[in-house]
PDB file of C-alpha atoms in Angstrom:
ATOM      1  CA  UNK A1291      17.217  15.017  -8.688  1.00 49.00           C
ATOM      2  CA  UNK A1292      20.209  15.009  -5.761  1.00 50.00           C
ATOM      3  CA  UNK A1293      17.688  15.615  -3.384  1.00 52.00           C
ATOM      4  CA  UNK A1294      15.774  12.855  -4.456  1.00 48.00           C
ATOM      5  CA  UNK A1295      18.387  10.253  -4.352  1.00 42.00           C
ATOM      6  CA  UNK A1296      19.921  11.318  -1.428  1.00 43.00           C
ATOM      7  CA  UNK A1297      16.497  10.197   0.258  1.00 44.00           C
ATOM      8  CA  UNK A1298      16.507   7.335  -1.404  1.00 42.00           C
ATOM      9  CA  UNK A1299      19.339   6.031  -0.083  1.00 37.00           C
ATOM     10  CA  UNK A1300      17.951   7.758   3.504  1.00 42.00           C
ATOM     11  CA  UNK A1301      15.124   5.472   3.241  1.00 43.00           C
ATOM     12  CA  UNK A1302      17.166   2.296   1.898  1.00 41.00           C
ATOM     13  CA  UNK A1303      19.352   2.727   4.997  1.00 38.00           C
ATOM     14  CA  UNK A1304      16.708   2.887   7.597  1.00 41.00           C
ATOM     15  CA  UNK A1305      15.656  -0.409   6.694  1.00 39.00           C
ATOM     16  CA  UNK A1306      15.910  -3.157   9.328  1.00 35.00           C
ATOM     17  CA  UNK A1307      15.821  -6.296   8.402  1.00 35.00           C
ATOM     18  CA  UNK A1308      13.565  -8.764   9.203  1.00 37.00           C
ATOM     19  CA  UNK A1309      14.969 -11.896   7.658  1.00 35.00           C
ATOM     20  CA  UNK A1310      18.297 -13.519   7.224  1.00 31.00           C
ATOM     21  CA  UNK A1311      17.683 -12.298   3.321  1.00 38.00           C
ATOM     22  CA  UNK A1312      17.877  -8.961   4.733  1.00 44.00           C
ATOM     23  CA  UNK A1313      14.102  -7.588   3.815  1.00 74.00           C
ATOM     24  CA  UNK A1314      11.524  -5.696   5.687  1.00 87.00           C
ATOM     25  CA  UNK A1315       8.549  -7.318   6.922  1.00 93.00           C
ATOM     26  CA  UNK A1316       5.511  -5.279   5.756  1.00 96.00           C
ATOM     27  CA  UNK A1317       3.504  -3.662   9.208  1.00 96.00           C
ATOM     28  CA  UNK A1318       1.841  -1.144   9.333  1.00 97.00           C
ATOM     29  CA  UNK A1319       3.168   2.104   8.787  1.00 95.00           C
ATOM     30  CA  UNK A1320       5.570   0.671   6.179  1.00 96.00           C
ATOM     31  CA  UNK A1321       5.783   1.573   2.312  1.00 95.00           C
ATOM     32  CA  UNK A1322       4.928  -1.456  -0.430  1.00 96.00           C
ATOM     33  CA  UNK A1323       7.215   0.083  -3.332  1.00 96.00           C
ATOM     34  CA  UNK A1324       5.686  -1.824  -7.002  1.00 96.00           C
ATOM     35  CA  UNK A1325       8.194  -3.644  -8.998  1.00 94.00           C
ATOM     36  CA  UNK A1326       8.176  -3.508 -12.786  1.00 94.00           C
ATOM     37  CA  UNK A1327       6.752  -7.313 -12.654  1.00 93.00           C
ATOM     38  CA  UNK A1328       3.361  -6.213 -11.090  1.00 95.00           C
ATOM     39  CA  UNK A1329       1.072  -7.684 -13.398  1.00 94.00           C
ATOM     40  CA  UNK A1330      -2.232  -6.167 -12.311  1.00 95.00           C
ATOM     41  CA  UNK A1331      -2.226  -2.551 -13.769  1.00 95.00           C
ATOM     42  CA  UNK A1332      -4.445  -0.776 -10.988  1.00 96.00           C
ATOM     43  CA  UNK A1333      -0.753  -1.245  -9.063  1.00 97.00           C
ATOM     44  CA  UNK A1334       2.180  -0.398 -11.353  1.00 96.00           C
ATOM     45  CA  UNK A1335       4.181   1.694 -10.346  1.00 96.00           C
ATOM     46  CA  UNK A1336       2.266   2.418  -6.805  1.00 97.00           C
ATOM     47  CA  UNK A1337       3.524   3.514  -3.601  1.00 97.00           C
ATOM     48  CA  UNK A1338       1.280   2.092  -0.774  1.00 98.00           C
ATOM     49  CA  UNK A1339       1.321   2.955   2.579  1.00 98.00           C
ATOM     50  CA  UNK A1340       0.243  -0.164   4.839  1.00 98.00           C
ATOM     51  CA  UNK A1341      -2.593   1.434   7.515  1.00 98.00           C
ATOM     52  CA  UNK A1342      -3.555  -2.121   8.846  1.00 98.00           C
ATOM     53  CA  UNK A1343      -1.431  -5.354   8.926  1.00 97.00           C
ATOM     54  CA  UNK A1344      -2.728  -8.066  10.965  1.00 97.00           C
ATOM     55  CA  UNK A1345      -3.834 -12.287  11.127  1.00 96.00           C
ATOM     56  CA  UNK A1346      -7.132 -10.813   8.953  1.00 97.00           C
ATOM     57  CA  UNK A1347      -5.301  -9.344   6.287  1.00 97.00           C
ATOM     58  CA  UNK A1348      -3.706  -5.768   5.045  1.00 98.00           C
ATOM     59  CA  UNK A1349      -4.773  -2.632   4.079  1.00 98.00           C
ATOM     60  CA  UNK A1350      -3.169   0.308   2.829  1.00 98.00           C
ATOM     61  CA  UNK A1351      -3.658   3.575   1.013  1.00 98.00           C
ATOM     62  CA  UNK A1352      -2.046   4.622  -2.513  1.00 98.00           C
ATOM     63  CA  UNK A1353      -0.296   7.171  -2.180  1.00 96.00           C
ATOM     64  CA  UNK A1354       0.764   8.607  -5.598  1.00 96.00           C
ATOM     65  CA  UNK A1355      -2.185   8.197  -7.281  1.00 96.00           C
ATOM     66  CA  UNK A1356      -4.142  12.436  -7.703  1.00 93.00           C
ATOM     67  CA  UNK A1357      -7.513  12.859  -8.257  1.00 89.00           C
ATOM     68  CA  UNK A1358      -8.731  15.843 -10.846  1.00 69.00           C
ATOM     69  CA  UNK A1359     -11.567  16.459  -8.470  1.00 61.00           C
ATOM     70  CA  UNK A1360     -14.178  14.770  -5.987  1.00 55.00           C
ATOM     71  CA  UNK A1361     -17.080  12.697  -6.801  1.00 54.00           C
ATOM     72  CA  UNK A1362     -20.074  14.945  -7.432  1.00 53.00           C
ATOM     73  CA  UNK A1363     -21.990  12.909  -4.638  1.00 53.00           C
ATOM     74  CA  UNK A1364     -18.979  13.473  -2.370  1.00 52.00           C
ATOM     75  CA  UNK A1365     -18.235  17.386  -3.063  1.00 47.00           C
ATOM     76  CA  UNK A1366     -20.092  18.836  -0.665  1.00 49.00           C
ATOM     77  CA  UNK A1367     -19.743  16.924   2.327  1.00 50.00           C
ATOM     78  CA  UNK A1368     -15.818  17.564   2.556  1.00 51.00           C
ATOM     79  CA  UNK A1369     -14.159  20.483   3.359  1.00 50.00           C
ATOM     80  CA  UNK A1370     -11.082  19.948   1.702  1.00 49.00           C
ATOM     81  CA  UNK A1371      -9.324  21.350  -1.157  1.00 46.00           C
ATOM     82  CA  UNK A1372      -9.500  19.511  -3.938  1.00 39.00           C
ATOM     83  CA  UNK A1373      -5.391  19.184  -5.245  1.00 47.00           C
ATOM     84  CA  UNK A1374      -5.355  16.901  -1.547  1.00 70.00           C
ATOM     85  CA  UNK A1375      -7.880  13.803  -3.070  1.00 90.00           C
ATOM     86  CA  UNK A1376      -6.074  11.222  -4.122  1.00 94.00           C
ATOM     87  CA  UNK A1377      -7.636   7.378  -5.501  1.00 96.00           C
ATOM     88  CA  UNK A1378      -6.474   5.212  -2.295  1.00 98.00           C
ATOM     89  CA  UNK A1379      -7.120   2.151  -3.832  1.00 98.00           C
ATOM     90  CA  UNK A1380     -10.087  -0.390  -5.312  1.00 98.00           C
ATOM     91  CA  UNK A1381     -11.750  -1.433  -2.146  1.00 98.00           C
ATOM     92  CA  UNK A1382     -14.707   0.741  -1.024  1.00 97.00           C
ATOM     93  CA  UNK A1383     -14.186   3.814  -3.990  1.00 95.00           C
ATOM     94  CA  UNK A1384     -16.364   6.287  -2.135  1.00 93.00           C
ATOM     95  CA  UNK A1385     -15.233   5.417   1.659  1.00 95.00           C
ATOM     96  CA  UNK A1386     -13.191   8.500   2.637  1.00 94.00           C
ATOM     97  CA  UNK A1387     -10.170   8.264   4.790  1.00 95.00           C
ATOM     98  CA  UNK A1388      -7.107  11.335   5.148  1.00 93.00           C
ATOM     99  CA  UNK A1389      -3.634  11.022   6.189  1.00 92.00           C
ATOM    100  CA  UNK A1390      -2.333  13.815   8.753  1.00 89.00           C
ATOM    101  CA  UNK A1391       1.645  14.537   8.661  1.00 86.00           C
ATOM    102  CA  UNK A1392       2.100  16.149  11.608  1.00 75.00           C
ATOM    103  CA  UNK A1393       3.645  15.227  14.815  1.00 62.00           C
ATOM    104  CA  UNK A1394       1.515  18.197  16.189  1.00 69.00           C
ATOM    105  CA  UNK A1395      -1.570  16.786  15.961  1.00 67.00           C
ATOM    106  CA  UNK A1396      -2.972  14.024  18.112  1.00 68.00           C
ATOM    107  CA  UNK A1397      -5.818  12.667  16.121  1.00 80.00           C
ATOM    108  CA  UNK A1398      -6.740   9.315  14.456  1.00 88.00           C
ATOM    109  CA  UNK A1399      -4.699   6.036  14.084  1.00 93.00           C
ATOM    110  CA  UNK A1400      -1.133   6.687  14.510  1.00 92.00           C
ATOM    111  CA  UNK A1401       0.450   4.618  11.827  1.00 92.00           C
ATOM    112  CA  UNK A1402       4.353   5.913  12.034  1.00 88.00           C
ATOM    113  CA  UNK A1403       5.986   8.554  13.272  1.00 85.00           C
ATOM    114  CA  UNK A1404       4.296  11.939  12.392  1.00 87.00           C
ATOM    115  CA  UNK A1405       1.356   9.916  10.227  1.00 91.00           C
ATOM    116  CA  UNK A1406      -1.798  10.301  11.511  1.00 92.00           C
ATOM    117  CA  UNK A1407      -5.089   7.444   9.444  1.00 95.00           C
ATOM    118  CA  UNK A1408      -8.374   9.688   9.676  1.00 93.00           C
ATOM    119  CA  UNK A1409     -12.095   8.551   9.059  1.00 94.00           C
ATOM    120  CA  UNK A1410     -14.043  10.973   7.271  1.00 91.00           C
ATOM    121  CA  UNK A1411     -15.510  12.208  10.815  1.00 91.00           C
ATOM    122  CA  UNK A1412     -11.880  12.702  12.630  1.00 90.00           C
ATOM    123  CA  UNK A1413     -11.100  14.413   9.162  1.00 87.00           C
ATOM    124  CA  UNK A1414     -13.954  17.200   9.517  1.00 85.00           C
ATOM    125  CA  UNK A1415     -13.692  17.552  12.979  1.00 85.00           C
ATOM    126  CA  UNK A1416      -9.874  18.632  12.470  1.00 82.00           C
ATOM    127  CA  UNK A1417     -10.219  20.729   9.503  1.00 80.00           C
ATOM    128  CA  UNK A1418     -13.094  22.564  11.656  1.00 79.00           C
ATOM    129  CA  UNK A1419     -10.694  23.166  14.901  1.00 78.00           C
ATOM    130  CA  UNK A1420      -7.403  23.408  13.306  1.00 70.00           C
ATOM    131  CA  UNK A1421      -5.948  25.663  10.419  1.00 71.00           C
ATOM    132  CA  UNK A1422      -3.479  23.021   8.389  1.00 70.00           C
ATOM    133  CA  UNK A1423      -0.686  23.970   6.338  1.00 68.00           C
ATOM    134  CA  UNK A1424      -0.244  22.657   2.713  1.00 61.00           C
ATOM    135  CA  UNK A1425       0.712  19.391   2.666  1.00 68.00           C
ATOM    136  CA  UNK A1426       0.103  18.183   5.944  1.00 83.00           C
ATOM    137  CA  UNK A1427      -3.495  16.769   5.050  1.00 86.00           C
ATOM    138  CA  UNK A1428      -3.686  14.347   2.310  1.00 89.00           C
ATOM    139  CA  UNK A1429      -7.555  13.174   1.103  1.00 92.00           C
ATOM    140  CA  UNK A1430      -7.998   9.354  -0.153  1.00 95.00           C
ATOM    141  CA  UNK A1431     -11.113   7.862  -1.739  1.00 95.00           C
ATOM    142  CA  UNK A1432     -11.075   3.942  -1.283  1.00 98.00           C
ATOM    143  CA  UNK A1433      -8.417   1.555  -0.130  1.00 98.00           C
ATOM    144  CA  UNK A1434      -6.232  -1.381  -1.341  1.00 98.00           C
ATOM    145  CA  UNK A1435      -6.910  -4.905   0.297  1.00 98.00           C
ATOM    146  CA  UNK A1436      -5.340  -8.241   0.586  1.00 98.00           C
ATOM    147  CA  UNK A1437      -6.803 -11.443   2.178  1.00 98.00           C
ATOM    148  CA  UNK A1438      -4.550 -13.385   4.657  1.00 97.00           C
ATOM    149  CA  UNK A1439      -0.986 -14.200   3.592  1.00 96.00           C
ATOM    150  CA  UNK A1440      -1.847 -12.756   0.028  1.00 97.00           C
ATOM    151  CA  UNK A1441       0.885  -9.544   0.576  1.00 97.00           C
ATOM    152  CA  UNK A1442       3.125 -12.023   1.724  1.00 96.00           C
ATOM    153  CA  UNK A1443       2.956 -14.257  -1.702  1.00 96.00           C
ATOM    154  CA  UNK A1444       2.830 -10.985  -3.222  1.00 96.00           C
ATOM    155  CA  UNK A1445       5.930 -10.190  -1.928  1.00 95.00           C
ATOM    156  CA  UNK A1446       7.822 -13.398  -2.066  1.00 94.00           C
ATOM    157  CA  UNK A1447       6.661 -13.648  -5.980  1.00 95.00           C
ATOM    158  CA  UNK A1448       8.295 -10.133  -6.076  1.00 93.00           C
ATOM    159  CA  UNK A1449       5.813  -8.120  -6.781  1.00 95.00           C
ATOM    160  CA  UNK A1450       6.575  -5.475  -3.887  1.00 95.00           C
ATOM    161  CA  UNK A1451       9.428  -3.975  -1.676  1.00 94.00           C
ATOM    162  CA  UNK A1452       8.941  -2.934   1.913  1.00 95.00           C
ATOM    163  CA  UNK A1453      10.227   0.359   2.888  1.00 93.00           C
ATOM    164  CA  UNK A1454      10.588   2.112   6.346  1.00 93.00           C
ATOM    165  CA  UNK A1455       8.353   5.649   5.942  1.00 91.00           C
ATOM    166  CA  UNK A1456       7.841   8.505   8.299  1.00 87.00           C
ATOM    167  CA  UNK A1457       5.615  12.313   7.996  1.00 88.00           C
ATOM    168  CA  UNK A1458       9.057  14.027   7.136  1.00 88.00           C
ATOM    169  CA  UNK A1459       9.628  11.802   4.161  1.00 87.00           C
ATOM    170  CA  UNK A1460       6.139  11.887   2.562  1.00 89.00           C
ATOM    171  CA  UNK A1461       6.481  15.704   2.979  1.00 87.00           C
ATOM    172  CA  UNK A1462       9.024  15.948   0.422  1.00 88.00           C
ATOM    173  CA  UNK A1463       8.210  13.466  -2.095  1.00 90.00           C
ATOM    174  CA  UNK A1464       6.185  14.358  -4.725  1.00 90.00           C
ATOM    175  CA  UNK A1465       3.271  12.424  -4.777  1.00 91.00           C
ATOM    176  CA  UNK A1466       3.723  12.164  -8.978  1.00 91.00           C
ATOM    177  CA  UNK A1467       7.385  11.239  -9.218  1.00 93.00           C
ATOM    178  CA  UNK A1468       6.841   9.174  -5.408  1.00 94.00           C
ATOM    179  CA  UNK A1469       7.235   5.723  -7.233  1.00 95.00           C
ATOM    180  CA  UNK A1470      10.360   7.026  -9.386  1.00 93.00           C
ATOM    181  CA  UNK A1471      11.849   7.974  -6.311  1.00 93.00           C
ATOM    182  CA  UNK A1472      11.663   4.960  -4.467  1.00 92.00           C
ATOM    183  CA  UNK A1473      11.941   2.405  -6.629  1.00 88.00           C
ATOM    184  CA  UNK A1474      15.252   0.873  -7.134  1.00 69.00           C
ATOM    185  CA  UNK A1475      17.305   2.540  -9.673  1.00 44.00           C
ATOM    186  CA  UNK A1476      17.475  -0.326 -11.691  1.00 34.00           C
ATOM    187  CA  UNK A1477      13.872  -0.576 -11.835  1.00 48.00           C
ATOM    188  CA  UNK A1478      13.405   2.689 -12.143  1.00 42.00           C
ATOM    189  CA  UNK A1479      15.132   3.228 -16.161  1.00 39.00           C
ATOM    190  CA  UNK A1480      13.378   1.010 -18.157  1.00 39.00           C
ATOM    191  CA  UNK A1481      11.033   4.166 -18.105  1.00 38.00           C
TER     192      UNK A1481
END
């Protein structure tokens, strides 16, 4: 629990603001943290990592959201273990994409520091060359989406916070207790 809170308040202090109201602008390779007034329930209590902010929109991966196993049309194609799959969102279910932590490794889209976005091909091709450690590779199954200037209503309605993320800090977070963590404690214990 210390642990826990004293990266919370690691991550609430690395934030720099982008607005005279003092919040962070999503990007990419920033955090949307749920609020408790989320209506639609595919997002409470998510933790998204934004892989893809631009002028066409924003994409991003759940990250606290485990699968029990792969698709049966997917399980042999992946060489992966299965407690790494997690349900990255709505938008293409059956699209694969990973997340390397590792400032080791120089493959895929480098999102933030130490965070690595892999296709499915970058994804075999490094689990073929390279022995991984646990944790380090993390396995998604779709992605969430938002049109133009959606996130930002989103966010101005209050549905989201934007938080500063890095390889180091996904490393230690639970992926189950990852929303607890980082949502504000006040939002956090009307659970």
């Amino acid at each position: 629990m210390r642990r826990s809170m004293i990266l919370t308040l690691l991550l609430f202090s690395l934030s720099v603001p982008a607005t005279g109201q003092g919040k962070l602008a999503p990007r990419t390779g920033t955090l949307l943290v749920a609020t408790t007034q989320l209506a639609d329930t595919r997002f409470q209590q998510s933790v998204i990592l934004i892989t893809r902010h631009n002028r066409a929109g924003t994409s991003g991966l759940v990250l606290n959201r485990p699968l029990g196993k792969l698709p049966s049309d997917l399980g042999g194609s992946l060489q992966t273990r299965p407690q790494g799959i997690f349900w990255g969102g709505p938008v293409a279910p059956l699209q694969v994409r990973a997340l390397l932590l590792d400032n080791q490794q120089a493959a895929g889209k480098v999102l933030a520091e130490g965070l690595h976005l892999l296709n499915a091909d970058e994804l075999n091709a490094i689990l073929h060359k390279t022995p991984l450690e646990s944790g380090e590779l993390r396995t998604y199954l779709g992605y969430a989406g938002w049109a133009p200037r959606q996130l930002a209503f989103e966010i101005a309605r209050g549905d989201w916070l934007v938080l500063p993320v890095n390889a180091a800090t996904l490393q230690q977070l639970n992926p189950e207790q990852m929303w607890r963590t980082l949502a504000p404690r006040s939002e956090a214990n009307w659970i």
